[in-house]
PDB file with SEQRES, HELIX, SHEET and CRYST1 records, atoms N, CA, C and O in Angstrom:
SEQRES   1 A   81  MET ASN LYS LEU ASN GLY ARG GLN GLU HIS VAL LEU GLU          
SEQRES   2 A   81  PHE LEU VAL GLU ALA THR SER LEU LYS ASP PHE VAL ASP          
SEQRES   3 A   81  ILE SER ILE PRO LEU TYR THR PHE ILE LYS HIS ILE LEU          
SEQRES   4 A   81  ARG THR THR ASP VAL LYS GLU LEU SER GLU VAL GLN MET          
SEQRES   5 A   81  VAL TRP CYS CYS MET LEU ASN GLU TYR GLU ARG THR GLU          
SEQRES   6 A   81  VAL ILE GLN ALA TYR ALA SER TRP ALA LEU GLU ALA ILE          
SEQRES   7 A   81  LYS LYS ASP                                                  
HELIX    1 AA1 GLY A    6  SER A   20  1                                  15    
HELIX    2 AA2 SER A   28  ARG A   40  1                                  13    
HELIX    3 AA3 VAL A   44  GLU A   46  5                                   3    
HELIX    4 AA4 GLU A   49  MET A   52  1                                   4    
HELIX    5 AA5 VAL A   53  MET A   57  3                                   5    
HELIX    6 AA6 GLU A   60  LYS A   80  1                                  21    
CRYST1    1.000    1.000    1.000  90.00  90.00  90.00 P 1           1          
ATOM      1  N   MET A   1     103.682  81.650 112.812  1.00  0.00           N  
ATOM      2  CA  MET A   1     103.547  83.088 112.780  1.00  0.00           C  
ATOM      3  C   MET A   1     102.075  83.449 112.961  1.00  0.00           C  
ATOM      4  O   MET A   1     101.189  82.774 112.436  1.00  0.00           O  
ATOM      5  N   ASN A   2     101.830  84.513 113.704  1.00  0.00           N  
ATOM      6  CA  ASN A   2     100.464  84.975 113.943  1.00  0.00           C  
ATOM      7  C   ASN A   2      99.872  85.600 112.688  1.00  0.00           C  
ATOM      8  O   ASN A   2     100.592  86.050 111.796  1.00  0.00           O  
ATOM      9  N   LYS A   3      98.553  85.617 112.640  1.00  0.00           N  
ATOM     10  CA  LYS A   3      97.858  86.274 111.531  1.00  0.00           C  
ATOM     11  C   LYS A   3      98.047  87.776 111.670  1.00  0.00           C  
ATOM     12  O   LYS A   3      97.934  88.324 112.766  1.00  0.00           O  
ATOM     13  N   LEU A   4      98.333  88.434 110.568  1.00  0.00           N  
ATOM     14  CA  LEU A   4      98.553  89.875 110.589  1.00  0.00           C  
ATOM     15  C   LEU A   4      97.224  90.617 110.696  1.00  0.00           C  
ATOM     16  O   LEU A   4      96.201  90.157 110.187  1.00  0.00           O  
ATOM     17  N   ASN A   5      97.252  91.774 111.366  1.00  0.00           N  
ATOM     18  CA  ASN A   5      96.055  92.604 111.429  1.00  0.00           C  
ATOM     19  C   ASN A   5      95.948  93.437 110.146  1.00  0.00           C  
ATOM     20  O   ASN A   5      96.846  93.401 109.306  1.00  0.00           O  
ATOM     21  N   GLY A   6      94.878  94.165 110.002  1.00  0.00           N  
ATOM     22  CA  GLY A   6      94.618  94.928 108.780  1.00  0.00           C  
ATOM     23  C   GLY A   6      95.696  95.942 108.450  1.00  0.00           C  
ATOM     24  O   GLY A   6      96.057  96.101 107.284  1.00  0.00           O  
ATOM     25  N   ARG A   7      96.214  96.626 109.450  1.00  0.00           N  
ATOM     26  CA  ARG A   7      97.266  97.623 109.220  1.00  0.00           C  
ATOM     27  C   ARG A   7      98.546  96.943 108.739  1.00  0.00           C  
ATOM     28  O   ARG A   7      99.225  97.434 107.837  1.00  0.00           O  
ATOM     29  N   GLN A   8      98.864  95.805 109.358  1.00  0.00           N  
ATOM     30  CA  GLN A   8     100.054  95.062 108.942  1.00  0.00           C  
ATOM     31  C   GLN A   8      99.894  94.551 107.509  1.00  0.00           C  
ATOM     32  O   GLN A   8     100.830  94.620 106.712  1.00  0.00           O  
ATOM     33  N   GLU A   9      98.710  94.039 107.188  1.00  0.00           N  
ATOM     34  CA  GLU A   9      98.431  93.550 105.830  1.00  0.00           C  
ATOM     35  C   GLU A   9      98.606  94.669 104.805  1.00  0.00           C  
ATOM     36  O   GLU A   9      99.115  94.438 103.708  1.00  0.00           O  
ATOM     37  N   HIS A  10      98.184  95.876 105.166  1.00  0.00           N  
ATOM     38  CA  HIS A  10      98.288  97.029 104.277  1.00  0.00           C  
ATOM     39  C   HIS A  10      99.759  97.295 103.923  1.00  0.00           C  
ATOM     40  O   HIS A  10     100.093  97.506 102.757  1.00  0.00           O  
ATOM     41  N   VAL A  11     100.621  97.282 104.925  1.00  0.00           N  
ATOM     42  CA  VAL A  11     102.051  97.506 104.696  1.00  0.00           C  
ATOM     43  C   VAL A  11     102.640  96.346 103.894  1.00  0.00           C  
ATOM     44  O   VAL A  11     103.410  96.568 102.961  1.00  0.00           O  
ATOM     45  N   LEU A  12     102.286  95.123 104.248  1.00  0.00           N  
ATOM     46  CA  LEU A  12     102.802  93.952 103.544  1.00  0.00           C  
ATOM     47  C   LEU A  12     102.404  93.984 102.073  1.00  0.00           C  
ATOM     48  O   LEU A  12     103.237  93.709 101.210  1.00  0.00           O  
ATOM     49  N   GLU A  13     101.164  94.310 101.772  1.00  0.00           N  
ATOM     50  CA  GLU A  13     100.706  94.386 100.386  1.00  0.00           C  
ATOM     51  C   GLU A  13     101.506  95.417  99.602  1.00  0.00           C  
ATOM     52  O   GLU A  13     101.856  95.189  98.444  1.00  0.00           O  
ATOM     53  N   PHE A  14     101.794  96.548 100.234  1.00  0.00           N  
ATOM     54  CA  PHE A  14     102.586  97.585  99.577  1.00  0.00           C  
ATOM     55  C   PHE A  14     103.979  97.065  99.230  1.00  0.00           C  
ATOM     56  O   PHE A  14     104.457  97.253  98.111  1.00  0.00           O  
ATOM     57  N   LEU A  15     104.628  96.409 100.196  1.00  0.00           N  
ATOM     58  CA  LEU A  15     105.979  95.899  99.976  1.00  0.00           C  
ATOM     59  C   LEU A  15     105.992  94.792  98.914  1.00  0.00           C  
ATOM     60  O   LEU A  15     106.886  94.752  98.068  1.00  0.00           O  
ATOM     61  N   VAL A  16     105.013  93.907  98.959  1.00  0.00           N  
ATOM     62  CA  VAL A  16     104.932  92.826  97.966  1.00  0.00           C  
ATOM     63  C   VAL A  16     104.715  93.417  96.576  1.00  0.00           C  
ATOM     64  O   VAL A  16     105.343  92.985  95.609  1.00  0.00           O  
ATOM     65  N   GLU A  17     103.840  94.390  96.479  1.00  0.00           N  
ATOM     66  CA  GLU A  17     103.578  95.015  95.175  1.00  0.00           C  
ATOM     67  C   GLU A  17     104.833  95.698  94.642  1.00  0.00           C  
ATOM     68  O   GLU A  17     105.141  95.590  93.456  1.00  0.00           O  
ATOM     69  N   ALA A  18     105.555  96.398  95.510  1.00  0.00           N  
ATOM     70  CA  ALA A  18     106.785  97.073  95.083  1.00  0.00           C  
ATOM     71  C   ALA A  18     107.817  96.064  94.596  1.00  0.00           C  
ATOM     72  O   ALA A  18     108.545  96.333  93.641  1.00  0.00           O  
ATOM     73  N   THR A  19     107.883  94.925  95.233  1.00  0.00           N  
ATOM     74  CA  THR A  19     108.829  93.884  94.843  1.00  0.00           C  
ATOM     75  C   THR A  19     108.377  93.186  93.567  1.00  0.00           C  
ATOM     76  O   THR A  19     109.203  92.837  92.724  1.00  0.00           O  
ATOM     77  N   SER A  20     107.083  92.983  93.423  1.00  0.00           N  
ATOM     78  CA  SER A  20     106.537  92.266  92.269  1.00  0.00           C  
ATOM     79  C   SER A  20     106.748  93.017  90.962  1.00  0.00           C  
ATOM     80  O   SER A  20     106.705  92.410  89.891  1.00  0.00           O  
ATOM     81  N   LEU A  21     106.971  94.304  91.029  1.00  0.00           N  
ATOM     82  CA  LEU A  21     107.182  95.093  89.821  1.00  0.00           C  
ATOM     83  C   LEU A  21     108.569  94.859  89.221  1.00  0.00           C  
ATOM     84  O   LEU A  21     108.826  95.250  88.082  1.00  0.00           O  
ATOM     85  N   LYS A  22     109.440  94.238  89.963  1.00  0.00           N  
ATOM     86  CA  LYS A  22     110.801  93.979  89.504  1.00  0.00           C  
ATOM     87  C   LYS A  22     110.880  92.635  88.777  1.00  0.00           C  
ATOM     88  O   LYS A  22     109.993  91.791  88.907  1.00  0.00           O  
ATOM     89  N   ASP A  23     111.947  92.454  88.018  1.00  0.00           N  
ATOM     90  CA  ASP A  23     112.149  91.210  87.272  1.00  0.00           C  
ATOM     91  C   ASP A  23     112.598  90.058  88.155  1.00  0.00           C  
ATOM     92  O   ASP A  23     112.489  88.895  87.767  1.00  0.00           O  
ATOM     93  N   PHE A  24     113.105  90.377  89.345  1.00  0.00           N  
ATOM     94  CA  PHE A  24     113.596  89.351  90.255  1.00  0.00           C  
ATOM     95  C   PHE A  24     113.217  89.738  91.679  1.00  0.00           C  
ATOM     96  O   PHE A  24     112.908  90.899  91.948  1.00  0.00           O  
ATOM     97  N   VAL A  25     113.241  88.790  92.572  1.00  0.00           N  
ATOM     98  CA  VAL A  25     112.848  89.037  93.960  1.00  0.00           C  
ATOM     99  C   VAL A  25     114.077  89.435  94.764  1.00  0.00           C  
ATOM    100  O   VAL A  25     115.008  88.646  94.922  1.00  0.00           O  
ATOM    101  N   ASP A  26     114.072  90.661  95.270  1.00  0.00           N  
ATOM    102  CA  ASP A  26     115.130  91.157  96.156  1.00  0.00           C  
ATOM    103  C   ASP A  26     114.439  92.052  97.172  1.00  0.00           C  
ATOM    104  O   ASP A  26     114.149  93.214  96.889  1.00  0.00           O  
ATOM    105  N   ILE A  27     114.180  91.516  98.343  1.00  0.00           N  
ATOM    106  CA  ILE A  27     113.403  92.282  99.319  1.00  0.00           C  
ATOM    107  C   ILE A  27     114.206  93.401  99.970  1.00  0.00           C  
ATOM    108  O   ILE A  27     113.622  94.307 100.565  1.00  0.00           O  
ATOM    109  N   SER A  28     115.510  93.358  99.871  1.00  0.00           N  
ATOM    110  CA  SER A  28     116.310  94.372 100.556  1.00  0.00           C  
ATOM    111  C   SER A  28     116.086  95.768  99.979  1.00  0.00           C  
ATOM    112  O   SER A  28     116.033  96.741 100.731  1.00  0.00           O  
ATOM    113  N   ILE A  29     115.954  95.881  98.667  1.00  0.00           N  
ATOM    114  CA  ILE A  29     115.832  97.201  98.047  1.00  0.00           C  
ATOM    115  C   ILE A  29     114.507  97.881  98.411  1.00  0.00           C  
ATOM    116  O   ILE A  29     114.536  99.015  98.888  1.00  0.00           O  
ATOM    117  N   PRO A  30     113.349  97.243  98.210  1.00  0.00           N  
ATOM    118  CA  PRO A  30     112.102  97.921  98.589  1.00  0.00           C  
ATOM    119  C   PRO A  30     112.022  98.232 100.086  1.00  0.00           C  
ATOM    120  O   PRO A  30     111.553  99.302 100.471  1.00  0.00           O  
ATOM    121  N   LEU A  31     112.471  97.316 100.918  1.00  0.00           N  
ATOM    122  CA  LEU A  31     112.409  97.527 102.359  1.00  0.00           C  
ATOM    123  C   LEU A  31     113.346  98.656 102.775  1.00  0.00           C  
ATOM    124  O   LEU A  31     112.973  99.511 103.578  1.00  0.00           O  
ATOM    125  N   TYR A  32     114.561  98.659 102.232  1.00  0.00           N  
ATOM    126  CA  TYR A  32     115.539  99.704 102.543  1.00  0.00           C  
ATOM    127  C   TYR A  32     115.013 101.068 102.088  1.00  0.00           C  
ATOM    128  O   TYR A  32     115.074 102.038 102.844  1.00  0.00           O  
ATOM    129  N   THR A  33     114.503 101.145 100.871  1.00  0.00           N  
ATOM    130  CA  THR A  33     113.981 102.407 100.339  1.00  0.00           C  
ATOM    131  C   THR A  33     112.809 102.910 101.167  1.00  0.00           C  
ATOM    132  O   THR A  33     112.718 104.101 101.465  1.00  0.00           O  
ATOM    133  N   PHE A  34     111.915 102.006 101.537  1.00  0.00           N  
ATOM    134  CA  PHE A  34     110.728 102.335 102.326  1.00  0.00           C  
ATOM    135  C   PHE A  34     111.135 102.942 103.675  1.00  0.00           C  
ATOM    136  O   PHE A  34     110.625 103.993 104.062  1.00  0.00           O  
ATOM    137  N   ILE A  35     112.041 102.289 104.378  1.00  0.00           N  
ATOM    138  CA  ILE A  35     112.433 102.746 105.716  1.00  0.00           C  
ATOM    139  C   ILE A  35     113.380 103.949 105.635  1.00  0.00           C  
ATOM    140  O   ILE A  35     113.299 104.849 106.471  1.00  0.00           O  
ATOM    141  N   LYS A  36     114.269 103.977 104.649  1.00  0.00           N  
ATOM    142  CA  LYS A  36     115.197 105.106 104.500  1.00  0.00           C  
ATOM    143  C   LYS A  36     114.427 106.410 104.313  1.00  0.00           C  
ATOM    144  O   LYS A  36     114.782 107.433 104.900  1.00  0.00           O  
ATOM    145  N   HIS A  37     113.382 106.374 103.503  1.00  0.00           N  
ATOM    146  CA  HIS A  37     112.586 107.583 103.283  1.00  0.00           C  
ATOM    147  C   HIS A  37     111.956 108.056 104.594  1.00  0.00           C  
ATOM    148  O   HIS A  37     111.927 109.256 104.869  1.00  0.00           O  
ATOM    149  N   ILE A  38     111.457 107.128 105.396  1.00  0.00           N  
ATOM    150  CA  ILE A  38     110.861 107.492 106.685  1.00  0.00           C  
ATOM    151  C   ILE A  38     111.907 108.155 107.572  1.00  0.00           C  
ATOM    152  O   ILE A  38     111.635 109.188 108.184  1.00  0.00           O  
ATOM    153  N   LEU A  39     113.082 107.582 107.645  1.00  0.00           N  
ATOM    154  CA  LEU A  39     114.127 108.101 108.526  1.00  0.00           C  
ATOM    155  C   LEU A  39     114.653 109.466 108.088  1.00  0.00           C  
ATOM    156  O   LEU A  39     115.066 110.269 108.925  1.00  0.00           O  
ATOM    157  N   ARG A  40     114.641 109.732 106.795  1.00  0.00           N  
ATOM    158  CA  ARG A  40     115.170 111.008 106.287  1.00  0.00           C  
ATOM    159  C   ARG A  40     114.123 112.119 106.239  1.00  0.00           C  
ATOM    160  O   ARG A  40     114.467 113.281 106.026  1.00  0.00           O  
ATOM    161  N   THR A  41     112.880 111.781 106.431  1.00  0.00           N  
ATOM    162  CA  THR A  41     111.810 112.757 106.303  1.00  0.00           C  
ATOM    163  C   THR A  41     111.688 113.594 107.572  1.00  0.00           C  
ATOM    164  O   THR A  41     111.625 113.065 108.681  1.00  0.00           O  
ATOM    165  N   THR A  42     111.657 114.898 107.385  1.00  0.00           N  
ATOM    166  CA  THR A  42     111.480 115.793 108.525  1.00  0.00           C  
ATOM    167  C   THR A  42     110.051 116.337 108.595  1.00  0.00           C  
ATOM    168  O   THR A  42     109.619 116.832 109.636  1.00  0.00           O  
ATOM    169  N   ASP A  43     109.333 116.242 107.497  1.00  0.00           N  
ATOM    170  CA  ASP A  43     107.946 116.707 107.451  1.00  0.00           C  
ATOM    171  C   ASP A  43     107.032 115.498 107.248  1.00  0.00           C  
ATOM    172  O   ASP A  43     107.129 114.801 106.238  1.00  0.00           O  
ATOM    173  N   VAL A  44     106.158 115.261 108.199  1.00  0.00           N  
ATOM    174  CA  VAL A  44     105.255 114.110 108.150  1.00  0.00           C  
ATOM    175  C   VAL A  44     104.415 114.115 106.876  1.00  0.00           C  
ATOM    176  O   VAL A  44     104.018 113.053 106.397  1.00  0.00           O  
ATOM    177  N   LYS A  45     104.142 115.285 106.325  1.00  0.00           N  
ATOM    178  CA  LYS A  45     103.319 115.385 105.116  1.00  0.00           C  
ATOM    179  C   LYS A  45     103.979 114.721 103.914  1.00  0.00           C  
ATOM    180  O   LYS A  45     103.306 114.415 102.929  1.00  0.00           O  
ATOM    181  N   GLU A  46     105.292 114.495 103.984  1.00  0.00           N  
ATOM    182  CA  GLU A  46     106.012 113.874 102.872  1.00  0.00           C  
ATOM    183  C   GLU A  46     105.905 112.349 102.883  1.00  0.00           C  
ATOM    184  O   GLU A  46     106.329 111.693 101.932  1.00  0.00           O  
ATOM    185  N   LEU A  47     105.345 111.783 103.944  1.00  0.00           N  
ATOM    186  CA  LEU A  47     105.213 110.332 104.036  1.00  0.00           C  
ATOM    187  C   LEU A  47     103.950 109.865 103.329  1.00  0.00           C  
ATOM    188  O   LEU A  47     102.927 110.551 103.341  1.00  0.00           O  
ATOM    189  N   SER A  48     104.031 108.696 102.714  1.00  0.00           N  
ATOM    190  CA  SER A  48     102.849 108.108 102.090  1.00  0.00           C  
ATOM    191  C   SER A  48     101.943 107.550 103.183  1.00  0.00           C  
ATOM    192  O   SER A  48     102.336 107.458 104.346  1.00  0.00           O  
ATOM    193  N   GLU A  49     100.743 107.183 102.797  1.00  0.00           N  
ATOM    194  CA  GLU A  49      99.796 106.608 103.762  1.00  0.00           C  
ATOM    195  C   GLU A  49     100.372 105.354 104.416  1.00  0.00           C  
ATOM    196  O   GLU A  49     100.267 105.172 105.629  1.00  0.00           O  
ATOM    197  N   VAL A  50     100.974 104.505 103.613  1.00  0.00           N  
ATOM    198  CA  VAL A  50     101.495 103.246 104.154  1.00  0.00           C  
ATOM    199  C   VAL A  50     102.684 103.505 105.089  1.00  0.00           C  
ATOM    200  O   VAL A  50     102.871 102.776 106.064  1.00  0.00           O  
ATOM    201  N   GLN A  51     103.473 104.518 104.804  1.00  0.00           N  
ATOM    202  CA  GLN A  51     104.580 104.864 105.699  1.00  0.00           C  
ATOM    203  C   GLN A  51     104.054 105.446 107.015  1.00  0.00           C  
ATOM    204  O   GLN A  51     104.652 105.236 108.070  1.00  0.00           O  
ATOM    205  N   MET A  52     102.953 106.166 106.953  1.00  0.00           N  
ATOM    206  CA  MET A  52     102.319 106.683 108.174  1.00  0.00           C  
ATOM    207  C   MET A  52     101.810 105.528 109.034  1.00  0.00           C  
ATOM    208  O   MET A  52     101.943 105.556 110.258  1.00  0.00           O  
ATOM    209  N   VAL A  53     101.232 104.522 108.400  1.00  0.00           N  
ATOM    210  CA  VAL A  53     100.777 103.337 109.138  1.00  0.00           C  
ATOM    211  C   VAL A  53     101.967 102.703 109.841  1.00  0.00           C  
ATOM    212  O   VAL A  53     101.891 102.375 111.026  1.00  0.00           O  
ATOM    213  N   TRP A  54     103.073 102.528 109.109  1.00  0.00           N  
ATOM    214  CA  TRP A  54     104.276 101.911 109.680  1.00  0.00           C  
ATOM    215  C   TRP A  54     104.774 102.696 110.896  1.00  0.00           C  
ATOM    216  O   TRP A  54     105.101 102.110 111.928  1.00  0.00           O  
ATOM    217  N   CYS A  55     104.830 104.019 110.768  1.00  0.00           N  
ATOM    218  CA  CYS A  55     105.392 104.867 111.833  1.00  0.00           C  
ATOM    219  C   CYS A  55     104.455 105.023 113.029  1.00  0.00           C  
ATOM    220  O   CYS A  55     104.891 104.959 114.178  1.00  0.00           O  
ATOM    221  N   CYS A  56     103.187 105.226 112.759  1.00  0.00           N  
ATOM    222  CA  CYS A  56     102.263 105.675 113.806  1.00  0.00           C  
ATOM    223  C   CYS A  56     101.292 104.618 114.311  1.00  0.00           C  
ATOM    224  O   CYS A  56     100.742 104.768 115.403  1.00  0.00           O  
ATOM    225  N   MET A  57     101.069 103.571 113.561  1.00  0.00           N  
ATOM    226  CA  MET A  57     100.019 102.629 113.932  1.00  0.00           C  
ATOM    227  C   MET A  57     100.523 101.226 114.245  1.00  0.00           C  
ATOM    228  O   MET A  57      99.747 100.378 114.687  1.00  0.00           O  
ATOM    229  N   LEU A  58     101.820 100.966 114.021  1.00  0.00           N  
ATOM    230  CA  LEU A  58     102.369  99.649 114.319  1.00  0.00           C  
ATOM    231  C   LEU A  58     103.442  99.774 115.397  1.00  0.00           C  
ATOM    232  O   LEU A  58     104.279 100.676 115.360  1.00  0.00           O  
ATOM    233  N   ASN A  59     103.400  98.863 116.344  1.00  0.00           N  
ATOM    234  CA  ASN A  59     104.469  98.851 117.344  1.00  0.00           C  
ATOM    235  C   ASN A  59     105.635  98.018 116.804  1.00  0.00           C  
ATOM    236  O   ASN A  59     105.551  97.458 115.711  1.00  0.00           O  
ATOM    237  N   GLU A  60     106.705  97.943 117.566  1.00  0.00           N  
ATOM    238  CA  GLU A  60     107.907  97.247 117.112  1.00  0.00           C  
ATOM    239  C   GLU A  60     107.636  95.771 116.802  1.00  0.00           C  
ATOM    240  O   GLU A  60     108.133  95.236 115.812  1.00  0.00           O  
ATOM    241  N   TYR A  61     106.853  95.129 117.647  1.00  0.00           N  
ATOM    242  CA  TYR A  61     106.521  93.715 117.441  1.00  0.00           C  
ATOM    243  C   TYR A  61     105.728  93.522 116.142  1.00  0.00           C  
ATOM    244  O   TYR A  61     105.988  92.587 115.384  1.00  0.00           O  
ATOM    245  N   GLU A  62     104.763  94.411 115.893  1.00  0.00           N  
ATOM    246  CA  GLU A  62     103.957  94.316 114.670  1.00  0.00           C  
ATOM    247  C   GLU A  62     104.815  94.557 113.430  1.00  0.00           C  
ATOM    248  O   GLU A  62     104.618  93.908 112.403  1.00  0.00           O  
ATOM    249  N   ARG A  63     105.766  95.487 113.523  1.00  0.00           N  
ATOM    250  CA  ARG A  63     106.674  95.727 112.386  1.00  0.00           C  
ATOM    251  C   ARG A  63     107.512  94.491 112.099  1.00  0.00           C  
ATOM    252  O   ARG A  63     107.714  94.118 110.944  1.00  0.00           O  
ATOM    253  N   THR A  64     107.999  93.860 113.164  1.00  0.00           N  
ATOM    254  CA  THR A  64     108.793  92.645 113.011  1.00  0.00           C  
ATOM    255  C   THR A  64     107.978  91.553 112.329  1.00  0.00           C  
ATOM    256  O   THR A  64     108.492  90.835 111.472  1.00  0.00           O  
ATOM    257  N   GLU A  65     106.715  91.428 112.706  1.00  0.00           N  
ATOM    258  CA  GLU A  65     105.845  90.429 112.076  1.00  0.00           C  
ATOM    259  C   GLU A  65     105.669  90.710 110.584  1.00  0.00           C  
ATOM    260  O   GLU A  65     105.639  89.782 109.775  1.00  0.00           O  
ATOM    261  N   VAL A  66     105.552  91.988 110.221  1.00  0.00           N  
ATOM    262  CA  VAL A  66     105.415  92.352 108.807  1.00  0.00           C  
ATOM    263  C   VAL A  66     106.674  91.949 108.046  1.00  0.00           C  
ATOM    264  O   VAL A  66     106.583  91.378 106.959  1.00  0.00           O  
ATOM    265  N   ILE A  67     107.840  92.238 108.603  1.00  0.00           N  
ATOM    266  CA  ILE A  67     109.094  91.894 107.940  1.00  0.00           C  
ATOM    267  C   ILE A  67     109.227  90.382 107.803  1.00  0.00           C  
ATOM    268  O   ILE A  67     109.689  89.894 106.771  1.00  0.00           O  
ATOM    269  N   GLN A  68     108.828  89.639 108.826  1.00  0.00           N  
ATOM    270  CA  GLN A  68     108.871  88.176 108.749  1.00  0.00           C  
ATOM    271  C   GLN A  68     107.931  87.655 107.665  1.00  0.00           C  
ATOM    272  O   GLN A  68     108.292  86.752 106.910  1.00  0.00           O  
ATOM    273  N   ALA A  69     106.734  88.217 107.588  1.00  0.00           N  
ATOM    274  CA  ALA A  69     105.775  87.792 106.564  1.00  0.00           C  
ATOM    275  C   ALA A  69     106.291  88.141 105.171  1.00  0.00           C  
ATOM    276  O   ALA A  69     106.111  87.370 104.228  1.00  0.00           O  
ATOM    277  N   TYR A  70     106.925  89.291 105.045  1.00  0.00           N  
ATOM    278  CA  TYR A  70     107.494  89.722 103.768  1.00  0.00           C  
ATOM    279  C   TYR A  70     108.620  88.781 103.340  1.00  0.00           C  
ATOM    280  O   TYR A  70     108.703  88.397 102.174  1.00  0.00           O  
ATOM    281  N   ALA A  71     109.479  88.414 104.278  1.00  0.00           N  
ATOM    282  CA  ALA A  71     110.568  87.481 103.980  1.00  0.00           C  
ATOM    283  C   ALA A  71     110.017  86.110 103.581  1.00  0.00           C  
ATOM    284  O   ALA A  71     110.535  85.477 102.662  1.00  0.00           O  
ATOM    285  N   SER A  72     108.981  85.657 104.261  1.00  0.00           N  
ATOM    286  CA  SER A  72     108.358  84.371 103.919  1.00  0.00           C  
ATOM    287  C   SER A  72     107.773  84.411 102.517  1.00  0.00           C  
ATOM    288  O   SER A  72     107.926  83.467 101.743  1.00  0.00           O  
ATOM    289  N   TRP A  73     107.103  85.507 102.198  1.00  0.00           N  
ATOM    290  CA  TRP A  73     106.546  85.666 100.852  1.00  0.00           C  
ATOM    291  C   TRP A  73     107.664  85.609  99.812  1.00  0.00           C  
ATOM    292  O   TRP A  73     107.521  84.945  98.786  1.00  0.00           O  
ATOM    293  N   ALA A  74     108.774  86.301 100.071  1.00  0.00           N  
ATOM    294  CA  ALA A  74     109.882  86.340  99.123  1.00  0.00           C  
ATOM    295  C   ALA A  74     110.484  84.963  98.911  1.00  0.00           C  
ATOM    296  O   ALA A  74     110.802  84.589  97.782  1.00  0.00           O  
ATOM    297  N   LEU A  75     110.643  84.202  99.997  1.00  0.00           N  
ATOM    298  CA  LEU A  75     111.187  82.845  99.863  1.00  0.00           C  
ATOM    299  C   LEU A  75     110.300  81.979  98.988  1.00  0.00           C  
ATOM    300  O   LEU A  75     110.800  81.210  98.167  1.00  0.00           O  
ATOM    301  N   GLU A  76     109.001  82.093  99.152  1.00  0.00           N  
ATOM    302  CA  GLU A  76     108.061  81.331  98.326  1.00  0.00           C  
ATOM    303  C   GLU A  76     108.138  81.776  96.870  1.00  0.00           C  
ATOM    304  O   GLU A  76     108.077  80.949  95.960  1.00  0.00           O  
ATOM    305  N   ALA A  77     108.273  83.076  96.653  1.00  0.00           N  
ATOM    306  CA  ALA A  77     108.374  83.599  95.287  1.00  0.00           C  
ATOM    307  C   ALA A  77     109.650  83.119  94.607  1.00  0.00           C  
ATOM    308  O   ALA A  77     109.651  82.813  93.415  1.00  0.00           O  
ATOM    309  N   ILE A  78     110.725  83.056  95.366  1.00  0.00           N  
ATOM    310  CA  ILE A  78     111.996  82.579  94.806  1.00  0.00           C  
ATOM    311  C   ILE A  78     111.892  81.102  94.450  1.00  0.00           C  
ATOM    312  O   ILE A  78     112.398  80.677  93.412  1.00  0.00           O  
ATOM    313  N   LYS A  79     111.238  80.317  95.306  1.00  0.00           N  
ATOM    314  CA  LYS A  79     111.070  78.886  95.034  1.00  0.00           C  
ATOM    315  C   LYS A  79     110.287  78.639  93.752  1.00  0.00           C  
ATOM    316  O   LYS A  79     110.529  77.659  93.048  1.00  0.00           O  
ATOM    317  N   LYS A  80     109.341  79.537  93.449  1.00  0.00           N  
ATOM    318  CA  LYS A  80     108.511  79.373  92.252  1.00  0.00           C  
ATOM    319  C   LYS A  80     109.297  79.647  90.992  1.00  0.00           C  
ATOM    320  O   LYS A  80     108.965  79.115  89.933  1.00  0.00           O  
ATOM    321  N   ASP A  81     110.345  80.476  91.080  1.00  0.00           N  
ATOM    322  CA  ASP A  81     111.138  80.840  89.873  1.00  0.00           C  
ATOM    323  C   ASP A  81     112.004  79.736  89.427  1.00  0.00           C  
ATOM    324  O   ASP A  81     112.725  79.878  88.439  1.00  0.00           O  
TER     325      ASP A  81                                                      
END                                                                             
């Protein structure tokens, strides 16, 4: 996997932090909530900074890389438990 750029790292850190607050690792809930909010939002002002990065500053390939990195992180976290 390629090294993530700064914008991708920003999104990944947000997702990892959201997952780390839970008692167990389940990447589907934070990822689903993150993207669902973007899809339901009609006013850009309602998006967080990290959601704006996802929508406006990352292309499809970069988003895929973030999801792959997030999944890899989760697998490692599960192995540690």
